[in-house]
Each structure stands twice: as structure tokens, then as C-alpha cells.
PDB file of N, CA, C and O in Angstrom:
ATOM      1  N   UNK O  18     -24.661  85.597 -27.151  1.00 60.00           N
ATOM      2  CA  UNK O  18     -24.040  85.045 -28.325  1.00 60.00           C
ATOM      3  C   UNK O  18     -24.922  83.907 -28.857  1.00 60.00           C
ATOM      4  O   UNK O  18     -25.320  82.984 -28.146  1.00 60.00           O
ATOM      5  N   UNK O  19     -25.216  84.056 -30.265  1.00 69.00           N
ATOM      6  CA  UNK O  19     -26.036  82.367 -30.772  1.00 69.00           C
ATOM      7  C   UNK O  19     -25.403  81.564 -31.134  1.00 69.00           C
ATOM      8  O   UNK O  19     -24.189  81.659 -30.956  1.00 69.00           O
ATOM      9  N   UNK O  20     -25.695  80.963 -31.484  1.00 72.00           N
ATOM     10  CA  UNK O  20     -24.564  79.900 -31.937  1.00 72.00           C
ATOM     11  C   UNK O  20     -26.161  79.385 -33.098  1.00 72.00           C
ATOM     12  O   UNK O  20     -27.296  78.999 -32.816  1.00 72.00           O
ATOM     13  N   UNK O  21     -25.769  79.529 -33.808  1.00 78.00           N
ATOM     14  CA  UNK O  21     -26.796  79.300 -35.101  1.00 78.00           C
ATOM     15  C   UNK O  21     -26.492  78.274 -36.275  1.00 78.00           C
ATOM     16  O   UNK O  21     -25.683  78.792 -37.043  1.00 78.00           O
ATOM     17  N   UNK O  22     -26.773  77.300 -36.585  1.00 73.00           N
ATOM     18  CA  UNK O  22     -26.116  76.393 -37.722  1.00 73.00           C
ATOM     19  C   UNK O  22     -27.001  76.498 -38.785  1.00 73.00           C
ATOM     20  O   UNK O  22     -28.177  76.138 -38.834  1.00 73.00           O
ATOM     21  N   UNK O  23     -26.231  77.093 -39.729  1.00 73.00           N
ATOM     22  CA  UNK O  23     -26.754  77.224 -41.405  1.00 73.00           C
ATOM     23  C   UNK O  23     -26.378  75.653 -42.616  1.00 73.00           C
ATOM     24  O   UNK O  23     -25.271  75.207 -42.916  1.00 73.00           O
ATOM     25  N   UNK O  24     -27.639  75.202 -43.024  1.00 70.00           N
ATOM     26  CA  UNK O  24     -27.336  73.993 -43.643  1.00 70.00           C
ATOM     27  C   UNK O  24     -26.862  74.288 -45.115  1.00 70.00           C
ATOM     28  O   UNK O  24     -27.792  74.730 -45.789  1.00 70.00           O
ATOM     29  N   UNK O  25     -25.507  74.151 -45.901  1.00 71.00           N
ATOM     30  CA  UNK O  25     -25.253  74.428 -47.245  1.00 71.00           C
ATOM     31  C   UNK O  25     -25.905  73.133 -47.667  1.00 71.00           C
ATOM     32  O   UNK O  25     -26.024  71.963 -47.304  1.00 71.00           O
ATOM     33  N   UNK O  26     -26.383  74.237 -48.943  1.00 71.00           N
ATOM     34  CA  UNK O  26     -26.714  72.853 -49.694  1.00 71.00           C
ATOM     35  C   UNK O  26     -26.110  71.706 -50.785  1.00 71.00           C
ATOM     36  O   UNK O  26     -25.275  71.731 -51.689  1.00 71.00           O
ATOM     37  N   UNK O  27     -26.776  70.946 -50.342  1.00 67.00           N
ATOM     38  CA  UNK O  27     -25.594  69.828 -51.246  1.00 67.00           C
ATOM     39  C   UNK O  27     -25.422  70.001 -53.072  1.00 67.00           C
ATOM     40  O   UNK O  27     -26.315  70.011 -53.919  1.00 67.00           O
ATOM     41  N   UNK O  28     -24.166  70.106 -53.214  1.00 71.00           N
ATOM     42  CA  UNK O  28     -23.787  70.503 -54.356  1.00 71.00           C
ATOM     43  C   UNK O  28     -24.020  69.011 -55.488  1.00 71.00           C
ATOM     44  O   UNK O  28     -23.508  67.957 -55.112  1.00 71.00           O
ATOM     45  N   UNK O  29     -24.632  69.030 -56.542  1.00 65.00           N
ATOM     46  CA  UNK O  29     -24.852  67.753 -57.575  1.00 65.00           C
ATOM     47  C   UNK O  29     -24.073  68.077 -58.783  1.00 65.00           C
ATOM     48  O   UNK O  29     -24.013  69.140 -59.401  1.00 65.00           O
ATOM     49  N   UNK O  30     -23.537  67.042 -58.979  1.00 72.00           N
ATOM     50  CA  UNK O  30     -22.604  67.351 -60.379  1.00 72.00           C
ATOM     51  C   UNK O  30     -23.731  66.408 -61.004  1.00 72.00           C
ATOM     52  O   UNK O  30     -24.061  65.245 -60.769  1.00 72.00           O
ATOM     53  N   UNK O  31     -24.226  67.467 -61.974  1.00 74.00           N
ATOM     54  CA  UNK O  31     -25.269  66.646 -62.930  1.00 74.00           C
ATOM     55  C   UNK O  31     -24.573  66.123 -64.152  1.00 74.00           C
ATOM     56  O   UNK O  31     -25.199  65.318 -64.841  1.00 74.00           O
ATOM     57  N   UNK O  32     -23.105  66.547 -64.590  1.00 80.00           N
ATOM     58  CA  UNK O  32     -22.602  66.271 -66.121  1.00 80.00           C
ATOM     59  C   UNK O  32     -22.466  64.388 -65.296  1.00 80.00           C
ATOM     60  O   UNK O  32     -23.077  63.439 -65.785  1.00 80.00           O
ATOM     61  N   UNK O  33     -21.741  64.286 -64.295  1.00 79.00           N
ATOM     62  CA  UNK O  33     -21.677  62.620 -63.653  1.00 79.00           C
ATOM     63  C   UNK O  33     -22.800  61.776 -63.455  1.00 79.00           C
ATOM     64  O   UNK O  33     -22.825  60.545 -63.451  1.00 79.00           O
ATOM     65  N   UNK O  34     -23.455  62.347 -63.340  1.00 77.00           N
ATOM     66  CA  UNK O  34     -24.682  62.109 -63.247  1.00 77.00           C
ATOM     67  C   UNK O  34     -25.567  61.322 -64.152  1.00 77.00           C
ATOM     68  O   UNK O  34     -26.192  60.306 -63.849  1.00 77.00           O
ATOM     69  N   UNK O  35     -25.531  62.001 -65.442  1.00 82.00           N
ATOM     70  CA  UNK O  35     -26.003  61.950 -66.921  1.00 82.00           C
ATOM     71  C   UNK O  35     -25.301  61.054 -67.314  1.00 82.00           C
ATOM     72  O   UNK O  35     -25.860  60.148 -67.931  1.00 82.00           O
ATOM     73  N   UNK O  36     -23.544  60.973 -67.056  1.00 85.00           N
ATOM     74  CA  UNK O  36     -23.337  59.871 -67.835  1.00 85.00           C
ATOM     75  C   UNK O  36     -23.545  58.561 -67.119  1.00 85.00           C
ATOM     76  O   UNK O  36     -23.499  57.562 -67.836  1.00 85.00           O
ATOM     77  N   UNK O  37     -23.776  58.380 -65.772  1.00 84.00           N
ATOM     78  CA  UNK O  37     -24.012  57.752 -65.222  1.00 84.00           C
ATOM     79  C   UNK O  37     -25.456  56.676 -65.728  1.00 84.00           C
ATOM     80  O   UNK O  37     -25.464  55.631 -66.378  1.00 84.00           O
ATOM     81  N   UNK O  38     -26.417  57.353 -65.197  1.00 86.00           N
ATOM     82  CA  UNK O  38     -27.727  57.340 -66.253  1.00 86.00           C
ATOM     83  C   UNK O  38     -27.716  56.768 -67.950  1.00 86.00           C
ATOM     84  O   UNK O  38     -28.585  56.169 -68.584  1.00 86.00           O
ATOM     85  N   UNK O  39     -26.501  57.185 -68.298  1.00 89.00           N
ATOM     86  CA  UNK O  39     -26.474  56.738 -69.660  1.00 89.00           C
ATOM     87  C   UNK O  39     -26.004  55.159 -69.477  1.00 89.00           C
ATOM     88  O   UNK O  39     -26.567  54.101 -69.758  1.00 89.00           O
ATOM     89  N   UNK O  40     -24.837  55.443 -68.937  1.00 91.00           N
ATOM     90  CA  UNK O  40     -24.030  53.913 -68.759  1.00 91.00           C
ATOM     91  C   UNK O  40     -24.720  52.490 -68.102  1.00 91.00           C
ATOM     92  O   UNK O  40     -24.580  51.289 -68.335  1.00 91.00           O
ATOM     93  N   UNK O  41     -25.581  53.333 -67.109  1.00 90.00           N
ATOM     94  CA  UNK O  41     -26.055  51.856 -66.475  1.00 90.00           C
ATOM     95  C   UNK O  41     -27.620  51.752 -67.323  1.00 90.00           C
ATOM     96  O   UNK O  41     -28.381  50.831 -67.028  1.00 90.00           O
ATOM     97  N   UNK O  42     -27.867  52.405 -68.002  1.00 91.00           N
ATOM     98  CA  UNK O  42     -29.136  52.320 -69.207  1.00 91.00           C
ATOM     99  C   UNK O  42     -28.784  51.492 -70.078  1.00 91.00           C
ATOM    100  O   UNK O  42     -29.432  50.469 -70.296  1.00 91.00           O
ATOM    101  N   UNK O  43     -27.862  51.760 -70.616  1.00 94.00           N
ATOM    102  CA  UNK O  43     -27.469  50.897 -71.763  1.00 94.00           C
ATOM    103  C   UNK O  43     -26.858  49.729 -71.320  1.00 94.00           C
ATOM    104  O   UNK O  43     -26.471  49.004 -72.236  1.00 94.00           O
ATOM    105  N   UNK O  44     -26.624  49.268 -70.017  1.00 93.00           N
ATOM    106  CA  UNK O  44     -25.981  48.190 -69.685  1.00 93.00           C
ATOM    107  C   UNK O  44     -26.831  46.971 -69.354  1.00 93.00           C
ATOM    108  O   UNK O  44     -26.616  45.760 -69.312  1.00 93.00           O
ATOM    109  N   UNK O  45     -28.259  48.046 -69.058  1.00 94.00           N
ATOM    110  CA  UNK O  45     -29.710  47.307 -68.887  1.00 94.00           C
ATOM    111  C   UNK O  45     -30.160  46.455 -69.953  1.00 94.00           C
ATOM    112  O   UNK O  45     -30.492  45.273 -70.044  1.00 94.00           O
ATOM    113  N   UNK O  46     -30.040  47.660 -70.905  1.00 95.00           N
ATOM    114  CA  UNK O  46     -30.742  47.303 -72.253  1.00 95.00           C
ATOM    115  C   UNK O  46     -30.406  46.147 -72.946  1.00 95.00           C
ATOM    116  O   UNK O  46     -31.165  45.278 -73.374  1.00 95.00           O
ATOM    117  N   UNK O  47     -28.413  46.266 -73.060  1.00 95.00           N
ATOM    118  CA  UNK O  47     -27.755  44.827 -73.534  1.00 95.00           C
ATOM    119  C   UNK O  47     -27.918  43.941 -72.451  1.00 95.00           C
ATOM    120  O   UNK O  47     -27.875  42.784 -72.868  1.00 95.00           O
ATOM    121  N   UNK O  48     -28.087  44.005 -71.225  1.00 93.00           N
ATOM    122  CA  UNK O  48     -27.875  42.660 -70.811  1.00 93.00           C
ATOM    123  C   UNK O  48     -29.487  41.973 -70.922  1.00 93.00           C
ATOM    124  O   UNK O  48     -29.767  40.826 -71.268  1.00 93.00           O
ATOM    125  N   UNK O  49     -30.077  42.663 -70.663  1.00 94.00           N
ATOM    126  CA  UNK O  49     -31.998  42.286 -71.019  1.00 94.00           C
ATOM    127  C   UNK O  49     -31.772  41.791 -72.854  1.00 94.00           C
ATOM    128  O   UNK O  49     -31.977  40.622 -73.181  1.00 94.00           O
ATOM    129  N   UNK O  50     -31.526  42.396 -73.448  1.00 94.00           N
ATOM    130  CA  UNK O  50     -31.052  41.936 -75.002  1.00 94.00           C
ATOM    131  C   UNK O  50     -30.546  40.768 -74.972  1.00 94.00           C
ATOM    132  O   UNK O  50     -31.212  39.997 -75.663  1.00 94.00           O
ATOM    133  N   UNK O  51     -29.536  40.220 -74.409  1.00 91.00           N
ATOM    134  CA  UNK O  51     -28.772  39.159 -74.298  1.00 91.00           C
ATOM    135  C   UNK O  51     -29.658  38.129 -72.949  1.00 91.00           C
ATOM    136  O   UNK O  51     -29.037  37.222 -72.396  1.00 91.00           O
ATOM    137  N   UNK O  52     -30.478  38.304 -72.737  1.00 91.00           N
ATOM    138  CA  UNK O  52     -31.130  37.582 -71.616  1.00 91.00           C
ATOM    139  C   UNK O  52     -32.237  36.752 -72.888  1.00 91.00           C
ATOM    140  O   UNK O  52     -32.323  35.570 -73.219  1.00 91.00           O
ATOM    141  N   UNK O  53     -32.875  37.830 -73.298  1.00 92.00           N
ATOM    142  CA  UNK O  53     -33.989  37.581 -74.606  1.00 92.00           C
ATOM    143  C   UNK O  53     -33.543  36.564 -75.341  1.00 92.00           C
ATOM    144  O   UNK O  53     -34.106  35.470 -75.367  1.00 92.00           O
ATOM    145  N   UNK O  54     -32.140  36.950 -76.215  1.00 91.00           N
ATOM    146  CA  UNK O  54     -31.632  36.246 -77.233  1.00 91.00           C
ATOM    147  C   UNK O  54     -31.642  34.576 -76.188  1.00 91.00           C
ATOM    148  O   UNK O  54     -32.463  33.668 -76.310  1.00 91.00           O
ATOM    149  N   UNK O  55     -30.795  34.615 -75.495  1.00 89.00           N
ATOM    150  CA  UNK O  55     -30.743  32.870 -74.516  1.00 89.00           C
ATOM    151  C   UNK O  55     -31.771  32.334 -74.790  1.00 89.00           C
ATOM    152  O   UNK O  55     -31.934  31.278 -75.401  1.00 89.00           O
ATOM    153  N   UNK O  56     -32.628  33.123 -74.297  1.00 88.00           N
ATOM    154  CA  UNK O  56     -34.378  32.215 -74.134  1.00 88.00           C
ATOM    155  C   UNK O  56     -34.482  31.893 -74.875  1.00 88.00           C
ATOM    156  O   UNK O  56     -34.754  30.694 -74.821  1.00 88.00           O
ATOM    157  N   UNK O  57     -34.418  32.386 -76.060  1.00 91.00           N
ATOM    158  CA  UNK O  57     -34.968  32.146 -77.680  1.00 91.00           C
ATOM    159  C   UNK O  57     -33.860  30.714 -78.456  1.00 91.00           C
ATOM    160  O   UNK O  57     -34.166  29.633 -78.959  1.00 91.00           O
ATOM    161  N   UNK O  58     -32.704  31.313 -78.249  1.00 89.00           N
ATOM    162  CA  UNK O  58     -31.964  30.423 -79.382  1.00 89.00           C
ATOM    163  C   UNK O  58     -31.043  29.661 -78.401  1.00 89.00           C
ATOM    164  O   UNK O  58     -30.531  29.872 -77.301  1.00 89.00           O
ATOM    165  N   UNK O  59     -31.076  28.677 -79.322  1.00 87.00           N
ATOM    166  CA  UNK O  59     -30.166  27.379 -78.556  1.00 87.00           C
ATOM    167  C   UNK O  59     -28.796  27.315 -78.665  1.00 87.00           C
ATOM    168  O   UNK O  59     -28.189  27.297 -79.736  1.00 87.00           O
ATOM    169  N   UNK O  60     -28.228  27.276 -77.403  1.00 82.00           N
ATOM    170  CA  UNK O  60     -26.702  27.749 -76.993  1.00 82.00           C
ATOM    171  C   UNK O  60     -26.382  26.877 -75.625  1.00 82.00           C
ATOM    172  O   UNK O  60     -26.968  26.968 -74.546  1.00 82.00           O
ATOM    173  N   UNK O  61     -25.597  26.256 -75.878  1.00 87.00           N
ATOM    174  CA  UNK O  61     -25.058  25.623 -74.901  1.00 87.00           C
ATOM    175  C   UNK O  61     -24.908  26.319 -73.203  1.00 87.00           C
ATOM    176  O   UNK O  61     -24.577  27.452 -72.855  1.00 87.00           O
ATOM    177  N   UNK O  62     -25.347  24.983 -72.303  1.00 87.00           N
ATOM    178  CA  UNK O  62     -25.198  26.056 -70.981  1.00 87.00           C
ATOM    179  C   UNK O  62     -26.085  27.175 -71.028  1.00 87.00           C
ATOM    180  O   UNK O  62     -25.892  28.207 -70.385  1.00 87.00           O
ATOM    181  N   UNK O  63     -27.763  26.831 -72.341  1.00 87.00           N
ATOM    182  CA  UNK O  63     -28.666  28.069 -71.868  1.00 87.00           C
ATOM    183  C   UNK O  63     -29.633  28.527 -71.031  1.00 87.00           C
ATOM    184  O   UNK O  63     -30.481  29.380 -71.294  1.00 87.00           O
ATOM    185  N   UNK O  64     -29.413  27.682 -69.583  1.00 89.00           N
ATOM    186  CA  UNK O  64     -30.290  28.159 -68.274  1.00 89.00           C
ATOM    187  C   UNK O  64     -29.391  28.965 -67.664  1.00 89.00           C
ATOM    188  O   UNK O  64     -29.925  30.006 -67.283  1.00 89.00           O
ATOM    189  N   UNK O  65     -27.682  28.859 -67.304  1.00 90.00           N
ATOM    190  CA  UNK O  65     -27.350  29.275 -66.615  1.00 90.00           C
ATOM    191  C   UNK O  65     -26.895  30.524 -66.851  1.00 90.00           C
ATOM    192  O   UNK O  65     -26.530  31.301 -65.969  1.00 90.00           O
ATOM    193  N   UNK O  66     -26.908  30.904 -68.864  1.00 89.00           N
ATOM    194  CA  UNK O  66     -26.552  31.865 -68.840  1.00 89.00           C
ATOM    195  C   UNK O  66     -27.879  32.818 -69.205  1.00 89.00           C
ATOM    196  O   UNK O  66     -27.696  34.035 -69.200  1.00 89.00           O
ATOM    197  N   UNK O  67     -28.756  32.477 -69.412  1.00 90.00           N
ATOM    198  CA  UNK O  67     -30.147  33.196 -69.213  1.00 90.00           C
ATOM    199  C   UNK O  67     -30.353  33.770 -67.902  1.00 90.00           C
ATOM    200  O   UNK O  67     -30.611  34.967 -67.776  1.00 90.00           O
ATOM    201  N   UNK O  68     -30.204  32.590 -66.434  1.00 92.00           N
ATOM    202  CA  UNK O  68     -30.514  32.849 -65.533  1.00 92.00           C
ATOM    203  C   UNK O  68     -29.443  34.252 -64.909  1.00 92.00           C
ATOM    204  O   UNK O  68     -29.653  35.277 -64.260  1.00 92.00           O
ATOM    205  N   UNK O  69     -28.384  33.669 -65.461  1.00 93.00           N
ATOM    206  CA  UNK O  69     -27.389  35.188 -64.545  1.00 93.00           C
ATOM    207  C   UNK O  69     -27.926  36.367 -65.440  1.00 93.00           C
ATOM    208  O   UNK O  69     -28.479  37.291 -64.843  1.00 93.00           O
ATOM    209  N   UNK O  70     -27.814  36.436 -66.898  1.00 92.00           N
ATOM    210  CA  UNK O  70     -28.046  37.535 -67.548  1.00 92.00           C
ATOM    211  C   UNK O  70     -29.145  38.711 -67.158  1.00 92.00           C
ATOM    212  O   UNK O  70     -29.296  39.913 -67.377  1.00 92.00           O
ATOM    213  N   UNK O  71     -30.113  37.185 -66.144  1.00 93.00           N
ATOM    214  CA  UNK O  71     -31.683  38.198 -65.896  1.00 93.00           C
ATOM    215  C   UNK O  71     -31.490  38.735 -64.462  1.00 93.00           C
ATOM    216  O   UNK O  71     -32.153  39.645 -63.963  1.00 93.00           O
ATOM    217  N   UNK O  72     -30.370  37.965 -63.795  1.00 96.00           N
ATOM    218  CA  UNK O  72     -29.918  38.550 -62.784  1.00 96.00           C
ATOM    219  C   UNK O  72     -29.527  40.155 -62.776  1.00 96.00           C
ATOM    220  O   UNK O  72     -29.961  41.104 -62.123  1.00 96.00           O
ATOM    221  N   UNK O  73     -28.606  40.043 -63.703  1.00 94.00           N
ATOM    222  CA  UNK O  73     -27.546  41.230 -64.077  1.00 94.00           C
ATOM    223  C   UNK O  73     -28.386  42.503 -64.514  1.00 94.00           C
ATOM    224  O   UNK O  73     -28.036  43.680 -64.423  1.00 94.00           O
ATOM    225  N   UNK O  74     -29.807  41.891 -65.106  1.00 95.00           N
ATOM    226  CA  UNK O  74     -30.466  43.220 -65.738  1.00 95.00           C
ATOM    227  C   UNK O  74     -31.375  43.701 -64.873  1.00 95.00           C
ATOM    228  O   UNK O  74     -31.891  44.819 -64.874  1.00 95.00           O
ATOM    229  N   UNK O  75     -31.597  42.547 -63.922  1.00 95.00           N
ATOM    230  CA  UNK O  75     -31.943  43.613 -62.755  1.00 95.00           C
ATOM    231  C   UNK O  75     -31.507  44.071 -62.025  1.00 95.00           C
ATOM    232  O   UNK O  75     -32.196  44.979 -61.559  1.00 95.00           O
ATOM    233  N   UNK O  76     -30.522  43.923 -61.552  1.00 95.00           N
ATOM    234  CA  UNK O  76     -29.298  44.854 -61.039  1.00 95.00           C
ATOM    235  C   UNK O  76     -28.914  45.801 -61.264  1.00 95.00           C
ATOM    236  O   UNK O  76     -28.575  46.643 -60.432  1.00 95.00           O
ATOM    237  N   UNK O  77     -28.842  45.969 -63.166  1.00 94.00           N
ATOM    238  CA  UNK O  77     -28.356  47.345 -63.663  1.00 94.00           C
ATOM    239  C   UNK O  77     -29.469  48.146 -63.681  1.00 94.00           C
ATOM    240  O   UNK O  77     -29.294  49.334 -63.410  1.00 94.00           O
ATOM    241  N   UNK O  78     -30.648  47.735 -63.956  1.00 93.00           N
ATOM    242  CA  UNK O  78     -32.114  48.462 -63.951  1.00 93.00           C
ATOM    243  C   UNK O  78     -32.583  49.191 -62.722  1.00 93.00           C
ATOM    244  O   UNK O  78     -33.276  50.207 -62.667  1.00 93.00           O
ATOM    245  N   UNK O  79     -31.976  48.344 -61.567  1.00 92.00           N
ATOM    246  CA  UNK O  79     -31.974  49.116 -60.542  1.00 92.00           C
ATOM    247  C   UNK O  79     -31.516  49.826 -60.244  1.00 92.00           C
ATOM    248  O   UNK O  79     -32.115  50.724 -59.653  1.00 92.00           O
ATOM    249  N   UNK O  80     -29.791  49.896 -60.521  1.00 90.00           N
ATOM    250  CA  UNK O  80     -28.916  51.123 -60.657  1.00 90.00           C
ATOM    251  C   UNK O  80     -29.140  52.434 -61.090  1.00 90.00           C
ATOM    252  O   UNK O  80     -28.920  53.457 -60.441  1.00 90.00           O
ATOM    253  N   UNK O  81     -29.713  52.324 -62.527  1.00 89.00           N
ATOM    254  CA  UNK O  81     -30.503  52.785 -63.736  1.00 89.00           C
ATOM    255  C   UNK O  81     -31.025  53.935 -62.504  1.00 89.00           C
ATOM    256  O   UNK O  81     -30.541  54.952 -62.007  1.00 89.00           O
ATOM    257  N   UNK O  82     -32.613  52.940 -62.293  1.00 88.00           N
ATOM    258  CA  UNK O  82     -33.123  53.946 -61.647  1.00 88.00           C
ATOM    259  C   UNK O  82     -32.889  54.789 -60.347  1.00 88.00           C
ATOM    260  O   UNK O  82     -33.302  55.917 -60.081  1.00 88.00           O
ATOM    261  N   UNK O  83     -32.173  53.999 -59.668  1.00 84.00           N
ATOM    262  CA  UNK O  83     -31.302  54.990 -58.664  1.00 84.00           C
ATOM    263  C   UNK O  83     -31.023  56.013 -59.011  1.00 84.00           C
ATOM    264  O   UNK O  83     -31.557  57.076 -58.694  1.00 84.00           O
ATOM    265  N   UNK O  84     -29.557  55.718 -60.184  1.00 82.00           N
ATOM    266  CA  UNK O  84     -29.352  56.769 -60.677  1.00 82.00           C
ATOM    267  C   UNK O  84     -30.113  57.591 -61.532  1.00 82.00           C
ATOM    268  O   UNK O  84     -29.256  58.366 -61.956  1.00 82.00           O
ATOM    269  N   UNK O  85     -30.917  57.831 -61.923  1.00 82.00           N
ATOM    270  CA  UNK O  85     -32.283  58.645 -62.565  1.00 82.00           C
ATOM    271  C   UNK O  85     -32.779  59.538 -61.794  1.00 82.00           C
ATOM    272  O   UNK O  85     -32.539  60.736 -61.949  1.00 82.00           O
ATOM    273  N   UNK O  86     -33.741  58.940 -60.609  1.00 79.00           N
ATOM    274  CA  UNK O  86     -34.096  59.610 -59.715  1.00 79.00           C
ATOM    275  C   UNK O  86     -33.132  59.814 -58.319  1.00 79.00           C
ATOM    276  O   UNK O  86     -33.609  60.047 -57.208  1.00 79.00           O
ATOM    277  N   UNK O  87     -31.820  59.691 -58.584  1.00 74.00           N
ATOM    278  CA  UNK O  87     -31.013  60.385 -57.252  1.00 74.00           C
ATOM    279  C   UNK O  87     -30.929  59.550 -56.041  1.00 74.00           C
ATOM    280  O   UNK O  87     -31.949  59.571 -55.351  1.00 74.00           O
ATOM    281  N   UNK O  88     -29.619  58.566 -55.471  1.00 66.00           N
ATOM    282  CA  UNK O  88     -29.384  57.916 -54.357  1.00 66.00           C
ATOM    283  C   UNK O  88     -30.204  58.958 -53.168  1.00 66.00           C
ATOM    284  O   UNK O  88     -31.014  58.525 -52.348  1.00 66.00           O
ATOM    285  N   UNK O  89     -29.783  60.421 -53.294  1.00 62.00           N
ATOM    286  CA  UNK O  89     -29.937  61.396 -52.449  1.00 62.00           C
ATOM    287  C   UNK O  89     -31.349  61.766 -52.214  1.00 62.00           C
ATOM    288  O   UNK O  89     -31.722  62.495 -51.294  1.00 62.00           O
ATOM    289  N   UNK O  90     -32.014  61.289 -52.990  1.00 66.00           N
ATOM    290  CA  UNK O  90     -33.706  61.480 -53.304  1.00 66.00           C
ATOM    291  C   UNK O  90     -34.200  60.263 -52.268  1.00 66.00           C
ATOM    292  O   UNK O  90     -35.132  60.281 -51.464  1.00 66.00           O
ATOM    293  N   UNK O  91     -33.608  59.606 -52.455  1.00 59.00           N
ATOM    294  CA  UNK O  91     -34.042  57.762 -52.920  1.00 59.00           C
ATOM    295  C   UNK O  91     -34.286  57.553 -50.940  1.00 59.00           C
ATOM    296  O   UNK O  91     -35.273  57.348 -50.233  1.00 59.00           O
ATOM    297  N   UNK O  92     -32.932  57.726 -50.694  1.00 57.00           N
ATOM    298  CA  UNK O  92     -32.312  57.350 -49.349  1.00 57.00           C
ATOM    299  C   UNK O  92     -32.182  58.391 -48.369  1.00 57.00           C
ATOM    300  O   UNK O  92     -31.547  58.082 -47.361  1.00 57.00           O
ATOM    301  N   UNK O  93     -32.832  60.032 -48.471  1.00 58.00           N
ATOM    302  CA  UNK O  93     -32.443  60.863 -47.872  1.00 58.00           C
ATOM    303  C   UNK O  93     -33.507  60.674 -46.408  1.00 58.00           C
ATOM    304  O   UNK O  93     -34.691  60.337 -46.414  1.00 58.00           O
ATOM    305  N   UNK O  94     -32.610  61.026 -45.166  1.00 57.00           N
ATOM    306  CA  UNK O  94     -33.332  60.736 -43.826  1.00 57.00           C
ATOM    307  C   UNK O  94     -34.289  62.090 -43.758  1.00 57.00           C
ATOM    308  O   UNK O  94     -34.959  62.153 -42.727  1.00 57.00           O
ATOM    309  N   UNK O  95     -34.464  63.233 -44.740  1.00 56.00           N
ATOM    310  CA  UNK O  95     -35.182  63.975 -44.142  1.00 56.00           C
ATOM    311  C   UNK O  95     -36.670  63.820 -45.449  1.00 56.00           C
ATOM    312  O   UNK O  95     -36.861  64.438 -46.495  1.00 56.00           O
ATOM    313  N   UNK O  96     -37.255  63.028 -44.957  1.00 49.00           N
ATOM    314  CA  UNK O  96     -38.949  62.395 -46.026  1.00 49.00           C
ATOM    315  C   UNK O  96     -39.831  63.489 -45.611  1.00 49.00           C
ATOM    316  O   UNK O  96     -40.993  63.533 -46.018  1.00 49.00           O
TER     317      UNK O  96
END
């Protein structure tokens, strides 16, 4: 008797995916937009809200590209 293990493959919902990709793109874009604008024009409290804003856009930029090229790509144990 074998005992044989067949690996299914992992199923991707690409429509979640896409909007995913969309959402944290554009979340990049405005918060980098709104990071720009701080630097430039004078607004009360404008280090601290420059400084988080540039925080935030790299955060979402990173997301971004996670999600672009795939957590499952990114992080998978078999390289």
C-alpha cells in the first residue's frame, strides 16, 4: 500500500487581489500627496504632520507592493 501525498494547488482570487492593489495604490499616492503638500506650505503643527504622513506612505507603499507581487510570492518557504 503507498501512502502518497498530492500537493493542491493554492487557489488565488485575483478579482481581491486587484482591488486590493488598487486601494493600497491610491492610498500611497494621497498620503505621499499630502506628505508633499506639508513640506511645501505652511500649516500649523507642520513637522509632525509631514513626519507621520511620510510614515504612512511608506507603509502603504509597502503594502502596495506586497500586494502587487503576492504575500505568497514574497514569503513562500519553498525559494
Amino acid at each position: 500500500m503507498d501512502n502518497t501525498i498530492t500537493a493542491a494547488p493554492k487557489t488565488i482570487n485575483w478579482q481581491k487581489r486587484k482591488q486590493l492593489v488598487s486601494w493600497s495604490g491610491y492610498a500611497a499616492i494621497g498620503l505621499g500627496t499630502l506628505c508633499g503638500v506639508t513640506g511645501i506650505v505652511k500649516v500649523p503643527q507642520k513637522r509632525n504632520i509631514h513626519k507621520i504622513s511620510a510614515y504612512l506612505t511608506g507603509i502603504t507603499a509597502f503594502i502596495h507592493l506586497g500586494f502587487a507581487k503576492g504575500w505568497d510570492k514574497i514569503f513562500s518557504k519553498n525559494k
